[in-house]
mmCIF file of C-alpha atoms in Angstrom:
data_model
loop_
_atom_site.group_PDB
_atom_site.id
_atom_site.type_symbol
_atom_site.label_atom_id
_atom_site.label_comp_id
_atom_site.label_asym_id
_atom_site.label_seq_id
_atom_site.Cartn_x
_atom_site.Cartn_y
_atom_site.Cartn_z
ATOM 1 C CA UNK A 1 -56.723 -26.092 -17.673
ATOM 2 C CA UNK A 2 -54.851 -22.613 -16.615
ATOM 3 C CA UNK A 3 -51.420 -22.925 -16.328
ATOM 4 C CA UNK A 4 -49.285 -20.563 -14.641
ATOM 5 C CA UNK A 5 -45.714 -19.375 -15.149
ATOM 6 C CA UNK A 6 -43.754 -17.229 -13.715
ATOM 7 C CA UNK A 7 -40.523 -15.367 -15.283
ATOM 8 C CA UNK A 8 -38.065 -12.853 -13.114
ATOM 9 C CA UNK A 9 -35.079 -11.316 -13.738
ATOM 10 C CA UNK A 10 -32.892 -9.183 -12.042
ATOM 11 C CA UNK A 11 -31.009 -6.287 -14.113
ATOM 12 C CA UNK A 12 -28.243 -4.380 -11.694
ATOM 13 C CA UNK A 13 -30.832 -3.196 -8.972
ATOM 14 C CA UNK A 14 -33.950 -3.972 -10.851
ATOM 15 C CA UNK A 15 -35.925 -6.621 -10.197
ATOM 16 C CA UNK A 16 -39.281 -7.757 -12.158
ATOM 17 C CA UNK A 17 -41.372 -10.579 -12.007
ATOM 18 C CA UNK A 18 -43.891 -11.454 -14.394
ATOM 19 C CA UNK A 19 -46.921 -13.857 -14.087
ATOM 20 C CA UNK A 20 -48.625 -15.415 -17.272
ATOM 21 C CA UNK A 21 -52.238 -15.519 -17.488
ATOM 22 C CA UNK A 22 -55.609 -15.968 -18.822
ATOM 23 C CA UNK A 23 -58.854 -15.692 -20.078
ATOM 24 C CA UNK A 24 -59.818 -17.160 -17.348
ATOM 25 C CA UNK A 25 -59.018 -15.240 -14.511
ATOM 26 C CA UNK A 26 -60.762 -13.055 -12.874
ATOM 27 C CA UNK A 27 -58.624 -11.062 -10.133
ATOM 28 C CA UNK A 28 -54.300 -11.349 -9.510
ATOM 29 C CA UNK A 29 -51.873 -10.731 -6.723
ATOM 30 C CA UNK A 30 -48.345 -10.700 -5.941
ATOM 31 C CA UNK A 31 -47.295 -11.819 -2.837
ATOM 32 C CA UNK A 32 -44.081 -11.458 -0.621
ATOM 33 C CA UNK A 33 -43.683 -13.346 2.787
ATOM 34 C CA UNK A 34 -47.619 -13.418 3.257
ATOM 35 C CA UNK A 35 -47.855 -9.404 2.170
ATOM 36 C CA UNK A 36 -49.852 -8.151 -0.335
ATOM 37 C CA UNK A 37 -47.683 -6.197 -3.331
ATOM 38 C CA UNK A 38 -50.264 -5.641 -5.647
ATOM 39 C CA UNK A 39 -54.492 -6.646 -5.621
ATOM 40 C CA UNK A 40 -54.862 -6.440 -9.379
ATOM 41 C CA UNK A 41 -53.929 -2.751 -10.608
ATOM 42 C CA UNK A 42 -53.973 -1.853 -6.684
ATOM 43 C CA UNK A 43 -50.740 -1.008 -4.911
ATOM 44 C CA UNK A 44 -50.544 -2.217 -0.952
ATOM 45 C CA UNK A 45 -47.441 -1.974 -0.521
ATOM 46 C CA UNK A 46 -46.029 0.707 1.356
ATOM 47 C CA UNK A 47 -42.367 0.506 -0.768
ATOM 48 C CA UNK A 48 -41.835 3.395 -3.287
ATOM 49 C CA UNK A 49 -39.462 0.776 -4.811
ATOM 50 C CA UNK A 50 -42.461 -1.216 -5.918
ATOM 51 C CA UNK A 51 -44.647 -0.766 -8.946
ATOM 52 C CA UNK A 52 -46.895 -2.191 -11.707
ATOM 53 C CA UNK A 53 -45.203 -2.432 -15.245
ATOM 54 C CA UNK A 54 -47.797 -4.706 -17.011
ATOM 55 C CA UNK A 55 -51.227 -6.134 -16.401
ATOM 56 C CA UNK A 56 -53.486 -7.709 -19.302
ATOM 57 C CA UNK A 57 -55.074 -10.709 -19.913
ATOM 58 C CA UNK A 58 -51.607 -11.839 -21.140
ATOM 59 C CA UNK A 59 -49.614 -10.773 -18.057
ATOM 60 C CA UNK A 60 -49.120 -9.279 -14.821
ATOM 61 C CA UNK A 61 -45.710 -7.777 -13.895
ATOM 62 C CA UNK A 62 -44.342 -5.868 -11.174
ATOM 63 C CA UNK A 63 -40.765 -4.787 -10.686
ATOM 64 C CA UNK A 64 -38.580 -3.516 -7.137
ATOM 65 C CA UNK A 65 -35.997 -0.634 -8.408
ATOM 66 C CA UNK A 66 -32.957 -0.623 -5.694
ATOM 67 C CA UNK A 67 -32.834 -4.084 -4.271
ATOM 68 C CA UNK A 68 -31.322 -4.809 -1.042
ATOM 69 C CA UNK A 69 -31.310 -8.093 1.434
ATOM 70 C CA UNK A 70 -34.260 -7.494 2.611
ATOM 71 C CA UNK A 71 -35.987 -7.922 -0.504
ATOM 72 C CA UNK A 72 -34.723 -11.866 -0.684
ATOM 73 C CA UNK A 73 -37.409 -14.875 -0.125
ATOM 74 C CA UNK A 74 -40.244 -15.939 -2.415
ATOM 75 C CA UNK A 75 -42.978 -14.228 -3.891
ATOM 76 C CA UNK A 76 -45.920 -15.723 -4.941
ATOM 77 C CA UNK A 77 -48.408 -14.852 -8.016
ATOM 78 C CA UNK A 78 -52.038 -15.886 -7.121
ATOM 79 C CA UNK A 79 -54.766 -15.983 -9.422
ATOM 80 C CA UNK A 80 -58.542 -16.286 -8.718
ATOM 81 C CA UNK A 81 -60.233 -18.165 -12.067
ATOM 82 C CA UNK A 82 -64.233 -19.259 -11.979
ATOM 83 C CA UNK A 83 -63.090 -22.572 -10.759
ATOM 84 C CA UNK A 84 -60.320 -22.036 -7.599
ATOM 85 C CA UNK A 85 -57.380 -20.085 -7.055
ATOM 86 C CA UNK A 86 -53.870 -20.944 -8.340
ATOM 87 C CA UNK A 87 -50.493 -20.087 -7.334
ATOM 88 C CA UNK A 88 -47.124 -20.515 -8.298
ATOM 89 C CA UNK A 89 -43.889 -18.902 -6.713
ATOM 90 C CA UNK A 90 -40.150 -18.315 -6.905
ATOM 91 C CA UNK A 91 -37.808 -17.648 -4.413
ATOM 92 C CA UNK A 92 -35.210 -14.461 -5.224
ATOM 93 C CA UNK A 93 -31.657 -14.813 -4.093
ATOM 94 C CA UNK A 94 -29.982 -10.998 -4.010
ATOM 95 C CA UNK A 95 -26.459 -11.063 -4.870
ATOM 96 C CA UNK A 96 -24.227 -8.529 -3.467
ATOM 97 C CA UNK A 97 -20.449 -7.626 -4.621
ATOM 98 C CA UNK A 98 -17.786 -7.423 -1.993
ATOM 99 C CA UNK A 99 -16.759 -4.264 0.397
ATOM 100 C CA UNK A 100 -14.456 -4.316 2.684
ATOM 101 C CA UNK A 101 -15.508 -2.656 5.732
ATOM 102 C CA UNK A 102 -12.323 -3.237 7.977
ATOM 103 C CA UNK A 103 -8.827 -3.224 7.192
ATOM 104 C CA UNK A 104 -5.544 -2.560 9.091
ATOM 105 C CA UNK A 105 -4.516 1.135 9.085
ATOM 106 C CA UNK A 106 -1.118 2.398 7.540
ATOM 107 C CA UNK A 107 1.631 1.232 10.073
ATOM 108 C CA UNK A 108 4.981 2.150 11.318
ATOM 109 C CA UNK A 109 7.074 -0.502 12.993
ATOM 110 C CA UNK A 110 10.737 -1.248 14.013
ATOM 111 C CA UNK A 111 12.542 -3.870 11.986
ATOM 112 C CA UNK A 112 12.367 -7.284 13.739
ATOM 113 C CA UNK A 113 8.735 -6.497 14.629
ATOM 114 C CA UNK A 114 5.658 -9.208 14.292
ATOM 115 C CA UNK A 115 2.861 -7.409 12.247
ATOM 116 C CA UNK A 116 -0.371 -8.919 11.580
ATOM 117 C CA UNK A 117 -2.837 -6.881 8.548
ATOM 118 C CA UNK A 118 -6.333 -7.772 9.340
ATOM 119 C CA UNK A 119 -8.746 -7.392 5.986
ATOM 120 C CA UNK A 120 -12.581 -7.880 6.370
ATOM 121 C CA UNK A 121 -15.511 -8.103 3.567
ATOM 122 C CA UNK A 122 -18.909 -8.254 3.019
ATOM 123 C CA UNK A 123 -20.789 -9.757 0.337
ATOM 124 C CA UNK A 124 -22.649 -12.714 -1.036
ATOM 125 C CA UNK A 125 -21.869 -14.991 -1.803
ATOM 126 C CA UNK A 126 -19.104 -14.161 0.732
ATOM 127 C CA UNK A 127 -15.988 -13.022 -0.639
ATOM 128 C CA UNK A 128 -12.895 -15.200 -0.767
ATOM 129 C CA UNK A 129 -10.281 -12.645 0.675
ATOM 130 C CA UNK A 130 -6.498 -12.300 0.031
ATOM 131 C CA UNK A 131 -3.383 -10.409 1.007
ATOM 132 C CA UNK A 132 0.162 -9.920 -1.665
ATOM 133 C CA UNK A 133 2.678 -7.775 -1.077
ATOM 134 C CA UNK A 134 1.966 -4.915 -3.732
ATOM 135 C CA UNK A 135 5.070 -2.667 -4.416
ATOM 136 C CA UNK A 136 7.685 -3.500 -4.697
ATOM 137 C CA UNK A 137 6.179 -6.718 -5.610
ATOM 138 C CA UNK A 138 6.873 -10.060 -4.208
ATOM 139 C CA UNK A 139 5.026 -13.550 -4.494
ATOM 140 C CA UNK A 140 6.466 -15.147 -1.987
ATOM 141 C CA UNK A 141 4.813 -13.156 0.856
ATOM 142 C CA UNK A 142 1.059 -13.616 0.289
ATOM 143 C CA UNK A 143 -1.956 -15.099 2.048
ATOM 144 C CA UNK A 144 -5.549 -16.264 1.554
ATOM 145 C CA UNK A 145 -7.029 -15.669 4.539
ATOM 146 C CA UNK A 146 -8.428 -12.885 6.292
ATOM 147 C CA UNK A 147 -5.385 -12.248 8.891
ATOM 148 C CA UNK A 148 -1.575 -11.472 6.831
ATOM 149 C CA UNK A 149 1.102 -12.407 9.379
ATOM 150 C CA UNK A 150 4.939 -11.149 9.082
ATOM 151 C CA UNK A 151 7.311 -12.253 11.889
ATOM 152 C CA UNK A 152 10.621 -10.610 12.777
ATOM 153 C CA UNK A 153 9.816 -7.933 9.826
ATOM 154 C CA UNK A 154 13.167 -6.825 7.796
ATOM 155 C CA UNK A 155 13.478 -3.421 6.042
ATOM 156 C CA UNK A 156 13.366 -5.445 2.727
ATOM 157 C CA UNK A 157 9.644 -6.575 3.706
ATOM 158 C CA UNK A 158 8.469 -2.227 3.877
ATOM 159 C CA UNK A 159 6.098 -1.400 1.241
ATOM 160 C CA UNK A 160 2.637 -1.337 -0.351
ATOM 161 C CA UNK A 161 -0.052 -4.388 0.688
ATOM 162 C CA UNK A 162 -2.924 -4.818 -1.169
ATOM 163 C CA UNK A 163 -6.252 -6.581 0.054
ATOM 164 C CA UNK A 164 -8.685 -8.194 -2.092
ATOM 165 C CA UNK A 165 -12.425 -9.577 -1.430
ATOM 166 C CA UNK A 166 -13.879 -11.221 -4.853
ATOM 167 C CA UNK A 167 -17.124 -13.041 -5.489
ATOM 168 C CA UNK A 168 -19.115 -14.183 -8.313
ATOM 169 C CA UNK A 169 -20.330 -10.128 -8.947
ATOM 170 C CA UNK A 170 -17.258 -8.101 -8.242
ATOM 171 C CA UNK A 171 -14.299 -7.739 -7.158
ATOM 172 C CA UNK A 172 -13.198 -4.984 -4.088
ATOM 173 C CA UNK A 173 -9.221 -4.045 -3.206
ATOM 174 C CA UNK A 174 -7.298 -1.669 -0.666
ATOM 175 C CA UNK A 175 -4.195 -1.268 0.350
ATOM 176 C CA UNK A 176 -1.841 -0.443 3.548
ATOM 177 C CA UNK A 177 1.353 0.646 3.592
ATOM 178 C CA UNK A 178 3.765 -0.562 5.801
ATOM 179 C CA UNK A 179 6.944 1.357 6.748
ATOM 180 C CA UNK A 180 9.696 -0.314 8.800
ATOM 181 C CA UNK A 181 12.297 1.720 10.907
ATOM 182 C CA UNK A 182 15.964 1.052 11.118
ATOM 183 C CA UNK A 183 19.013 2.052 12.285
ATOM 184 C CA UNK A 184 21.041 4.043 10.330
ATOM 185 C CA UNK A 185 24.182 1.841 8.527
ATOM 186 C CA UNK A 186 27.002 4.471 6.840
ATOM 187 C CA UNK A 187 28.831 3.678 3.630
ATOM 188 C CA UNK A 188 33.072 3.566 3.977
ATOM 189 C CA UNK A 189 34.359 6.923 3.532
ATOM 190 C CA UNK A 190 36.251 7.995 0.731
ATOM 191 C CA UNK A 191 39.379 10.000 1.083
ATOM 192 C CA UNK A 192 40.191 13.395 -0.938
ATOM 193 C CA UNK A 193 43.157 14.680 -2.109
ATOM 194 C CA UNK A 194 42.966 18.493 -2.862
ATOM 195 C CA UNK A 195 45.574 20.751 -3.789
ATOM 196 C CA UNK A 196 46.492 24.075 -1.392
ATOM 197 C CA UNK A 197 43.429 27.327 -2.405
ATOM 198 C CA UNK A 198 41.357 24.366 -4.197
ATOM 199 C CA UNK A 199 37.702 23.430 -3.737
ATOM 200 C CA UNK A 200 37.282 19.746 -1.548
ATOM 201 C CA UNK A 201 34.436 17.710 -0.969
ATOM 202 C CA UNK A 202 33.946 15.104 1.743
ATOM 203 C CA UNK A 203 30.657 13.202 1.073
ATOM 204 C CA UNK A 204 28.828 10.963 3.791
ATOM 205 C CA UNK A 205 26.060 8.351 2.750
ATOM 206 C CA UNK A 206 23.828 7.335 5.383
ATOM 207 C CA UNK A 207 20.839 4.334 4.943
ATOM 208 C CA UNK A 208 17.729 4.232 7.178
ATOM 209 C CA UNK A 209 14.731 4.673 8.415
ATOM 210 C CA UNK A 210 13.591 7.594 9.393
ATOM 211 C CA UNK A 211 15.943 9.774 7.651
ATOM 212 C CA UNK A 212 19.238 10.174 9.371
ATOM 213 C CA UNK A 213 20.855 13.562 11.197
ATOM 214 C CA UNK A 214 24.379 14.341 10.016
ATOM 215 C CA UNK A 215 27.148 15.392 12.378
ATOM 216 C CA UNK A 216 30.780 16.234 11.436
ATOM 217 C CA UNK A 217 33.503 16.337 13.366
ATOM 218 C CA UNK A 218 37.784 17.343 13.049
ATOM 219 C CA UNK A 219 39.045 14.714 15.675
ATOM 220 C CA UNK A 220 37.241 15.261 18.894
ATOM 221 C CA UNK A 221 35.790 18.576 17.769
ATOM 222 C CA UNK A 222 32.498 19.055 16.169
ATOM 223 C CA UNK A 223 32.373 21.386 12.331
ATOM 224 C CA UNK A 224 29.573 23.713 12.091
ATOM 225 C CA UNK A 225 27.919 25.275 8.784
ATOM 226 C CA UNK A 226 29.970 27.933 8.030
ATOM 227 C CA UNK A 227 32.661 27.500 10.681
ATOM 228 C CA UNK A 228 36.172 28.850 9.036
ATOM 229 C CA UNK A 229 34.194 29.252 5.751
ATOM 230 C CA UNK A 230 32.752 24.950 5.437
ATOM 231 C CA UNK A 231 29.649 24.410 4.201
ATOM 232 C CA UNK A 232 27.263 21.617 5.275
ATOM 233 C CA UNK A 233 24.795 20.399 3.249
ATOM 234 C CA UNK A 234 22.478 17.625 4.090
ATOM 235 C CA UNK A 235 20.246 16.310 1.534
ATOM 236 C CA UNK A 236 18.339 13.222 2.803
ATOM 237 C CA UNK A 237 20.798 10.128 2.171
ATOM 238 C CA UNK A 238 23.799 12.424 1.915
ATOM 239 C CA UNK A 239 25.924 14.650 3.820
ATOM 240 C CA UNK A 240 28.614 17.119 2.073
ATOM 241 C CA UNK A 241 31.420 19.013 3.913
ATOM 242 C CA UNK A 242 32.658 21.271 1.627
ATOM 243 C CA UNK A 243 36.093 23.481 1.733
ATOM 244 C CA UNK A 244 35.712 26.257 -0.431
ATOM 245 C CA UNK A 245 39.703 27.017 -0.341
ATOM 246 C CA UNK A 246 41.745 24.044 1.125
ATOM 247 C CA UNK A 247 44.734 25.478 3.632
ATOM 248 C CA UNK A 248 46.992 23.176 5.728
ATOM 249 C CA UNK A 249 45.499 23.518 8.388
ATOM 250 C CA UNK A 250 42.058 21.759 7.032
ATOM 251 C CA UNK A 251 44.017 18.786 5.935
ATOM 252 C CA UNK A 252 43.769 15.387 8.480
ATOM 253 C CA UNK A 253 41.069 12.991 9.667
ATOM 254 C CA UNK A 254 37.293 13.596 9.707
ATOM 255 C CA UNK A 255 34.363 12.196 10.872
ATOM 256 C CA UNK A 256 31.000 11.466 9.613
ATOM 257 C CA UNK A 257 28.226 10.217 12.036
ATOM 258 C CA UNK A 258 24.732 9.579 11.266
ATOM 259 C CA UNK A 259 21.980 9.302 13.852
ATOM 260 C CA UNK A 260 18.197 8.534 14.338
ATOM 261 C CA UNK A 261 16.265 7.271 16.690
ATOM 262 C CA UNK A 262 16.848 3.384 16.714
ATOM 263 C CA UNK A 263 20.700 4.257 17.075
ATOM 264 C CA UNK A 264 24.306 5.884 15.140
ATOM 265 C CA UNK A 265 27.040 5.084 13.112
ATOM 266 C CA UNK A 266 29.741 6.853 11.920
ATOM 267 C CA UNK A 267 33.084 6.776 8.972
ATOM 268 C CA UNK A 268 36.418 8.085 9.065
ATOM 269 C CA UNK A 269 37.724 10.613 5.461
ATOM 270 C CA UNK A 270 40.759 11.847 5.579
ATOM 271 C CA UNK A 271 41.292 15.389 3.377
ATOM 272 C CA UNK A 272 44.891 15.230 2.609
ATOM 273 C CA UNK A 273 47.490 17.427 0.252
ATOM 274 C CA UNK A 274 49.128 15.880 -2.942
ATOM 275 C CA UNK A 275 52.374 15.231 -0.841
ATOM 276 C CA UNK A 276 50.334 12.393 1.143
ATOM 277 C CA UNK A 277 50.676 8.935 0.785
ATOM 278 C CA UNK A 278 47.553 7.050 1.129
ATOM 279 C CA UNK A 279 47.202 4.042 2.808
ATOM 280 C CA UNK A 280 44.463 2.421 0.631
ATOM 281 C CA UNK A 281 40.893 3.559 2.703
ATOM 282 C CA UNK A 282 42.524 2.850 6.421
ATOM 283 C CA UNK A 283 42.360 6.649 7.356
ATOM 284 C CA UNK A 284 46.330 6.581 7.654
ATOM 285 C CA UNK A 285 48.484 8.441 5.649
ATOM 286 C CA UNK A 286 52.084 10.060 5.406
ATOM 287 C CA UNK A 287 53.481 13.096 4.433
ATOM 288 C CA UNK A 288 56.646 13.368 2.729
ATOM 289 C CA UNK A 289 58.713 16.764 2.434
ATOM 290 C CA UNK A 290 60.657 17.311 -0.826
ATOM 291 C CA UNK A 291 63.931 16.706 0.964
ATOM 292 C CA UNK A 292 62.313 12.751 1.640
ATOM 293 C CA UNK A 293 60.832 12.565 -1.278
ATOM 294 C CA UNK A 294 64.436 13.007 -2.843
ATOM 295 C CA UNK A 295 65.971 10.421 -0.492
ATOM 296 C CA UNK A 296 63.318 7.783 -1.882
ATOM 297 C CA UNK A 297 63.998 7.950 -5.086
ATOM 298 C CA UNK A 298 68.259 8.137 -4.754
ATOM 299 C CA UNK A 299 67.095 4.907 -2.589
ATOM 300 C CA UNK A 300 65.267 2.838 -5.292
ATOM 301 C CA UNK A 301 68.166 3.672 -8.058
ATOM 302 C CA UNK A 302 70.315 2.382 -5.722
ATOM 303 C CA UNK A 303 68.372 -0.934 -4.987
ATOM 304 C CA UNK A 304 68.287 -1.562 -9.000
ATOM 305 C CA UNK A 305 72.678 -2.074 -8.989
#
C-alpha cells in the first residue's frame, strides 16, 4: 500500500513542500485552492515565485520564494498510482512581524492640555501594542493599549514616547515627542555690589517653554544694548546686563522681565556701591555717608557703658 507524506517548511520567505513517493506512481501534482502548481515536471502556474526543486521516484518538491498572505490555505499533493489516485494536504499559516502603519505625529501643546497618542500595527498574529514614556524615563505613565491618554499635561510629563507592536516573529517601535509650553517663571534676583570704574553683572534666569524674551528696565525706563556703554546678552535661560565701568549714576533698582507667549514675569536687582546697606534680597537698601557712618559707630561704643 502507497503511503503518502508530506513535509514543509518555511525558511524567512521561503517556502517548500515536499511529497514522498513511489514506485508506484505514475504522474504528481501540487495543488493550491483547486489550482494546478505543478503537472509532474510541468509548471502551470503563472507565479515566478513558484518552482520545482526535486522530482524522483523518491520525491516531489516545490518551493514559493517571497511569501505573502495570499499564499496562506492548503495545498494538496496528488498522486495517480495503477490502482487510484491519492492525496494528502497541509494547510500553510504565513506569519508576519509587526509594522506600525499609524502613529501620532510629534506634538506641541500648552501645559494643562489632554493629549491622546494613537499607535496602530499590523501583523500576525496581531501585535500586542504598548505605549512608556521613553526619555526621560518614567514607569508610571505607560499603557497597553492602542490609545496613550495624558490629562491636564504638566511640563514634567514633555519628552520622548515610544510605541511598541510585538508578536511571536518580531518586534516593531517608534517614537513621538511631545513638547509642552509654559509660561515663563523667573528665579529671585540677586543683588551686586560693585565698586566706582569696576566691571558689574546683573544676571536674570528665566524657565519655560518656548524660550523666553528678555527685557531690562532702570525704574520705569527700558535699557537698551549698548545704551550709556551696557551690554545685553541673552543666551537662552539667561539674561546678563553688564556695566563695563560702574558710575553713581548706574547704581539703584533694576528690572528683569521675561516674556513668551503663554504670559511674563519679572525680578527686582538692585546694583549698589560698597557704602550700601543691604536689606537681605528685598530690593531696599541705604546709603550711608562717612559723616553717618562715623555717628554709628561713636553710637554702639556708647551703648557697650
Amino acid at each position: 500500500m502507497l503511503m503518502l507524506k508530506v513535509e514543509c517548511s518555511l525558511w524567512f520567505s521561503l517556502f517548500s513542500c515536499s511529497c514522498a513517493q513511489g514506485d508506484l506512481v505514475t504522474h504528481t501534482a501540487w495543488l493550491n485552492r483547486s489550482s494546478i502548481l505543478y503537472a509532474g515536471e510541468d509548471k502551470w502556474s503563472v507565479d515566478p515565485r513558484v518552482s520545482l526543486v526535486t522530482l524522483n521516484q523518491d520525491e516531489f518538491t516545490i518551493k514559493i520564494e517571497d511569501v505573502d498572505l495570499t499564499d496562506e490555505g492548503q495545498y494538496i499533493c496528488a498522486v495517480q498510482t495503477s490502482s487510484r489516485p491519492r492525496t494528502t494536504s497541509v494547510h500553510i499559516i504565513v506569519q508576519v512581524p509587526p509594522k506600525i502603519v499609524n502613529l501620532s505625529k510629534d506634538l506641541v501643546v500648552n501645559e494643562g492640555s489632554n493629549v491622546t497618542l494613537m499607535c496602530l500595527a499590523n501583523g500576525k498574529p496581531e501585535p500586542a501594542i504598548g505605549w512608556r514614556m521613553l526619555s526621560p524615563s518614567d514607569d508610571s505613565l505607560s499603557s497597553d493599549s492602542e490609545v496613550l491618554e495624558i490629562p491636564f499635561i504638566s511640563r514634567y510629563r514633555a519628552g520622548v514616547y515610544e510605541c511598541t507592536a510585538a508578536n511571536d516573529i518580531a518586534v516593531d517601535t517608534q517614537t513621538v515627542e511631545l513638547t509642552v509650553n509654559y509660561p515663563p517663571s523667573v528665579s529671585d534676583g540677586r543683588d551686586v555690589g560693585v565698586t566706582l570704574g569696576q566691571r558689574g553683572v546683573l544676571q536674570c534666569e528665566a524657565d519655560a517653554v518656548p524660550e523666553a524674551d528678555f527685557e531690562w528696565y532702570r525704574d520705569d525706563r527700558r535699557i537698551f544694548n549698548g545704551f550709556d556703554g551696557i551690554e545685553i546678552e541673552d543666551a537662552g535661560a539667561f539674561s546678563k546686563l553688564t556695566f563695563f565701568n560702574v558710575s553713581e549714576a548706574d547704581y539703584g533698582n533694576y528690572t528683569c522681565v521675561a516674556t513668551n507667549k503663554l504670559g511674563s514675569a519679572n525680578t527686582s536687582i538692585i546694583l549698589y556701591g560698597p557704602g550700601a546697606v543691604q536689606d537681605g534680597n528685598s530690593g531696599t537698601s541705604t546709603v550711608f555717608t562717612p559723616t553717618c557712618l562715623l555717628l554709628v559707630v561713636l553710637l554702639q561704643l556708647l551703648l557697650k557703658f
